[in-house]
Tab-separated table of C-alpha atoms in Angstrom:
chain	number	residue	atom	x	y	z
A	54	UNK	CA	43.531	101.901	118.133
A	55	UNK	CA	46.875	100.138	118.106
A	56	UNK	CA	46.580	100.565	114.030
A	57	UNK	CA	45.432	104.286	114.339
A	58	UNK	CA	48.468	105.625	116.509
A	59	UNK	CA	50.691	103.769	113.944
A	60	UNK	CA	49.390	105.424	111.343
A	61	UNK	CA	49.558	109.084	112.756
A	62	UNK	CA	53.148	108.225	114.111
A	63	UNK	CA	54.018	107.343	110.374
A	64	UNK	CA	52.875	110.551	109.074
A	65	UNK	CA	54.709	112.495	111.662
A	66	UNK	CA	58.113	110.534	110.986
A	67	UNK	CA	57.166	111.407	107.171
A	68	UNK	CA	56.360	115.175	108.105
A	69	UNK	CA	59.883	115.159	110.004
A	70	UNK	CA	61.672	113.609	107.216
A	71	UNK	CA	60.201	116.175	104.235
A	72	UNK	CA	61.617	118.839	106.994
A	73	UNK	CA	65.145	117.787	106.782
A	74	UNK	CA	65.657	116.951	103.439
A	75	UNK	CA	63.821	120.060	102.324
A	76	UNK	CA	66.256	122.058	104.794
A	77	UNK	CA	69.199	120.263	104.043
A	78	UNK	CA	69.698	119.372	100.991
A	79	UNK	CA	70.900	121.866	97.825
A	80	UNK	CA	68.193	121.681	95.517
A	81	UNK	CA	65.819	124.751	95.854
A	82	UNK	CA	66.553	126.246	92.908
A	83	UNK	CA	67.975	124.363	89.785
A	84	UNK	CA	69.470	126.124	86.650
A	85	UNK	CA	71.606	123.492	84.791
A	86	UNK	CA	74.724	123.082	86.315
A	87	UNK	CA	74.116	125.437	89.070
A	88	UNK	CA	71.945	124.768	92.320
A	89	UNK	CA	71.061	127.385	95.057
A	90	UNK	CA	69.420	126.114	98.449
A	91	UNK	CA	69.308	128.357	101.847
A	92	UNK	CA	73.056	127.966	102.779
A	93	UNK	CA	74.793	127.689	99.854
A	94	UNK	CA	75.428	127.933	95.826
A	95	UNK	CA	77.180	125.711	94.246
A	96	UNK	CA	78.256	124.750	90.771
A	97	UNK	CA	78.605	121.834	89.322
A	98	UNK	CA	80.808	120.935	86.101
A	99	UNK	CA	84.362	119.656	86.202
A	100	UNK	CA	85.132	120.869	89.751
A	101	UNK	CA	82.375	120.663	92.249
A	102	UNK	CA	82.414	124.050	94.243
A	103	UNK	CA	79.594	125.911	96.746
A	104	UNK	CA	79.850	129.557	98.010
A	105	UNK	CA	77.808	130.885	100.453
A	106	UNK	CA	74.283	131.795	100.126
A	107	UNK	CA	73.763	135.291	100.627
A	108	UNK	CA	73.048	137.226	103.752
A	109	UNK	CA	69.657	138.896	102.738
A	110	UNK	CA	67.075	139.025	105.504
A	111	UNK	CA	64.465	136.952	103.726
A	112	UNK	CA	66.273	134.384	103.182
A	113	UNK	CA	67.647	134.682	106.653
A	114	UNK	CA	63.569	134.169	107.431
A	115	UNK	CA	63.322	131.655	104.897
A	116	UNK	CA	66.227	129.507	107.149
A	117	UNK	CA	64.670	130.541	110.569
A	118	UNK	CA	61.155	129.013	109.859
A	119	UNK	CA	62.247	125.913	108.319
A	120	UNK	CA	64.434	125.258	111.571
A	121	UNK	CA	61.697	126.350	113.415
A	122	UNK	CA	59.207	123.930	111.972
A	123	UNK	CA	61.541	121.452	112.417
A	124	UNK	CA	61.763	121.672	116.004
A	125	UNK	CA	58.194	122.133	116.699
A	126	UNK	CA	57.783	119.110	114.956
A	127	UNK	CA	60.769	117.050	116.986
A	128	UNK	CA	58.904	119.034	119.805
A	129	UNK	CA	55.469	117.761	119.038
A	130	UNK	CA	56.884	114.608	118.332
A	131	UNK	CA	58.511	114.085	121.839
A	132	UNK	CA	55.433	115.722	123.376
A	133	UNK	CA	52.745	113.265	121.838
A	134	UNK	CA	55.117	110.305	123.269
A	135	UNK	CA	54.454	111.867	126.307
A	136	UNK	CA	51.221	112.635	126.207
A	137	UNK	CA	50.561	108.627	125.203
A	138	UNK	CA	51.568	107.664	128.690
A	139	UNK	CA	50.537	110.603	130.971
A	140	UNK	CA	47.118	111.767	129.445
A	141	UNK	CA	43.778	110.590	131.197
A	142	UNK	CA	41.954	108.156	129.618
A	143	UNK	CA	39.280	110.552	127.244
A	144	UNK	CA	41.992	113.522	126.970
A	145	UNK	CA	43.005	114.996	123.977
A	146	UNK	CA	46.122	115.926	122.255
A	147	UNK	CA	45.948	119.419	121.976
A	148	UNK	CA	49.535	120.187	122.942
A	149	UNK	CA	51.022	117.975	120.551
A	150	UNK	CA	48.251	119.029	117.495
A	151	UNK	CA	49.607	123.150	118.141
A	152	UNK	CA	52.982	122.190	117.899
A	153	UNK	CA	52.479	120.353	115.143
A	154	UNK	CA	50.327	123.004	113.312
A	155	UNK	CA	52.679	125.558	114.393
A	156	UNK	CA	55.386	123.423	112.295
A	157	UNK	CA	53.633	123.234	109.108
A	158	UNK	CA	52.355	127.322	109.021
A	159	UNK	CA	56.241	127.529	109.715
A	160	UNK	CA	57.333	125.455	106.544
A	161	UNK	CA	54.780	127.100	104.717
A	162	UNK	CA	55.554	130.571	105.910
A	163	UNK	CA	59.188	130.176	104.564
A	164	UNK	CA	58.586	128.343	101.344
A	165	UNK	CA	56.302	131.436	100.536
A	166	UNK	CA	58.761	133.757	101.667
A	167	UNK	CA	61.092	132.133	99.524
A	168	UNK	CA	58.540	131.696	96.214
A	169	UNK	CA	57.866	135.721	96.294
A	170	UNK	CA	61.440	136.901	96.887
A	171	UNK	CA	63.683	134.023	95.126
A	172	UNK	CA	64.463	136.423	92.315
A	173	UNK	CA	65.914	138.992	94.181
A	174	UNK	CA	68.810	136.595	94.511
A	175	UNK	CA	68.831	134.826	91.158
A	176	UNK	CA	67.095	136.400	88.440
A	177	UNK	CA	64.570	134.376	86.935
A	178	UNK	CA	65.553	132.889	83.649
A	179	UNK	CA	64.164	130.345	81.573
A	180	UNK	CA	66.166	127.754	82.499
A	181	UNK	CA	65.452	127.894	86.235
A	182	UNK	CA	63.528	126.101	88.094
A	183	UNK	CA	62.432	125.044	91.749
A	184	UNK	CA	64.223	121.830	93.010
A	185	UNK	CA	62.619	118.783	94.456
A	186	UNK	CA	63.924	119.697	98.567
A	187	UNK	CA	61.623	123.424	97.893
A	188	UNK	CA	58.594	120.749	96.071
A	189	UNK	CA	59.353	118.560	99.356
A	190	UNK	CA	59.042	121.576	101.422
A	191	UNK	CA	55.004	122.522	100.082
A	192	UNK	CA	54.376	118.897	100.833
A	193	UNK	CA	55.709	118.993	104.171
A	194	UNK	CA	52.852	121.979	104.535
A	195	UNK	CA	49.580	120.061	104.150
A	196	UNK	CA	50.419	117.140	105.517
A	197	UNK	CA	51.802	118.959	108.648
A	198	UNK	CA	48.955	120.625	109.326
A	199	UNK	CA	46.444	117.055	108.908
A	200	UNK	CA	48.874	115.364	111.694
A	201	UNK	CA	48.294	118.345	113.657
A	202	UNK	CA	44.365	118.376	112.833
A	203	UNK	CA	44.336	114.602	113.534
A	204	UNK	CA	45.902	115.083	116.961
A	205	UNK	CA	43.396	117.683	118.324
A	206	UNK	CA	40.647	115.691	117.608
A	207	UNK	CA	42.599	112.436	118.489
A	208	UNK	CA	41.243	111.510	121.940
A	209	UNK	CA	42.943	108.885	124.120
A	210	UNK	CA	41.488	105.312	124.901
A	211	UNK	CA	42.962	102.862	126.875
């Protein structure tokens, strides 16, 4: 058991981790020297320099649900910690699992969002392509939702 809740807590710290860097970082969209991400452009060549991403309402979306599957998944974190001490002996996550699901249809909600309206703000060109933080962000997806799966049906022994 010991092994198990390991395990799942390793995949959530992973989940979390995708979350950030897929937030933060500047590499959504790549096109040589330039990079786009949800806050800001920025252009690299002899002088590093970053404007400010655009005010559109998608992508305005696009930034909401990644912070929002962020916390849910701090949230369902801090909740399954909880949950470890204070649930009955048979009880079930189910708190913790809805957060947690609720965190990856979040991510993926936004990195579709993003996918179907990126080129209203750059147009597509044969040079550009999606960055490794938006590839982080569809991995963050999947294995958001199988923590969350994993903690419904997770039931507590002692």
């Amino acid at each position: 058991m010991l092994l198990l809740l390991l395990g799942i807590i390793v995949l959530h710290v992973t989940v979390l981790v995708l979350l950030f860097i897929s937030t933060i970082v500047s590499q959504w969209l790549v096109n040589g020297g330039h990079t786009a991400d949800l806050w800001q452009n920025c252009t690299s060549g002899s002088v590093f320099h970053c404007l400010t991403s655009s005010t559109n309402e998608w992508l305005q979306s696009v930034q909401a649900m990644m912070i929002l599957s962020i916390i849910f998944s701090v949230l369902s974190l801090f909740l399954f910690f909880c949950q470890l001490f204070t649930l009955t002996k048979g009880g079930r996550f189910y708190v913790t699992g809805v957060f947690q699901i609720l965190a990856g249809l979040c991510v993926m909600c936004g990195a579709a969002i993003f996918t179907v309206r990126h080129t209203d703000w750059h147009q597509a060109s044969e040079n550009t392509s999606y960055g490794f933080a938006y590839i982080l962000a569809w991995l963050a997806f999947p294995l958001a939702l199988a923590s969350g799966i994993i903690y419904v049906i997770l039931r507590k022994r002692e």
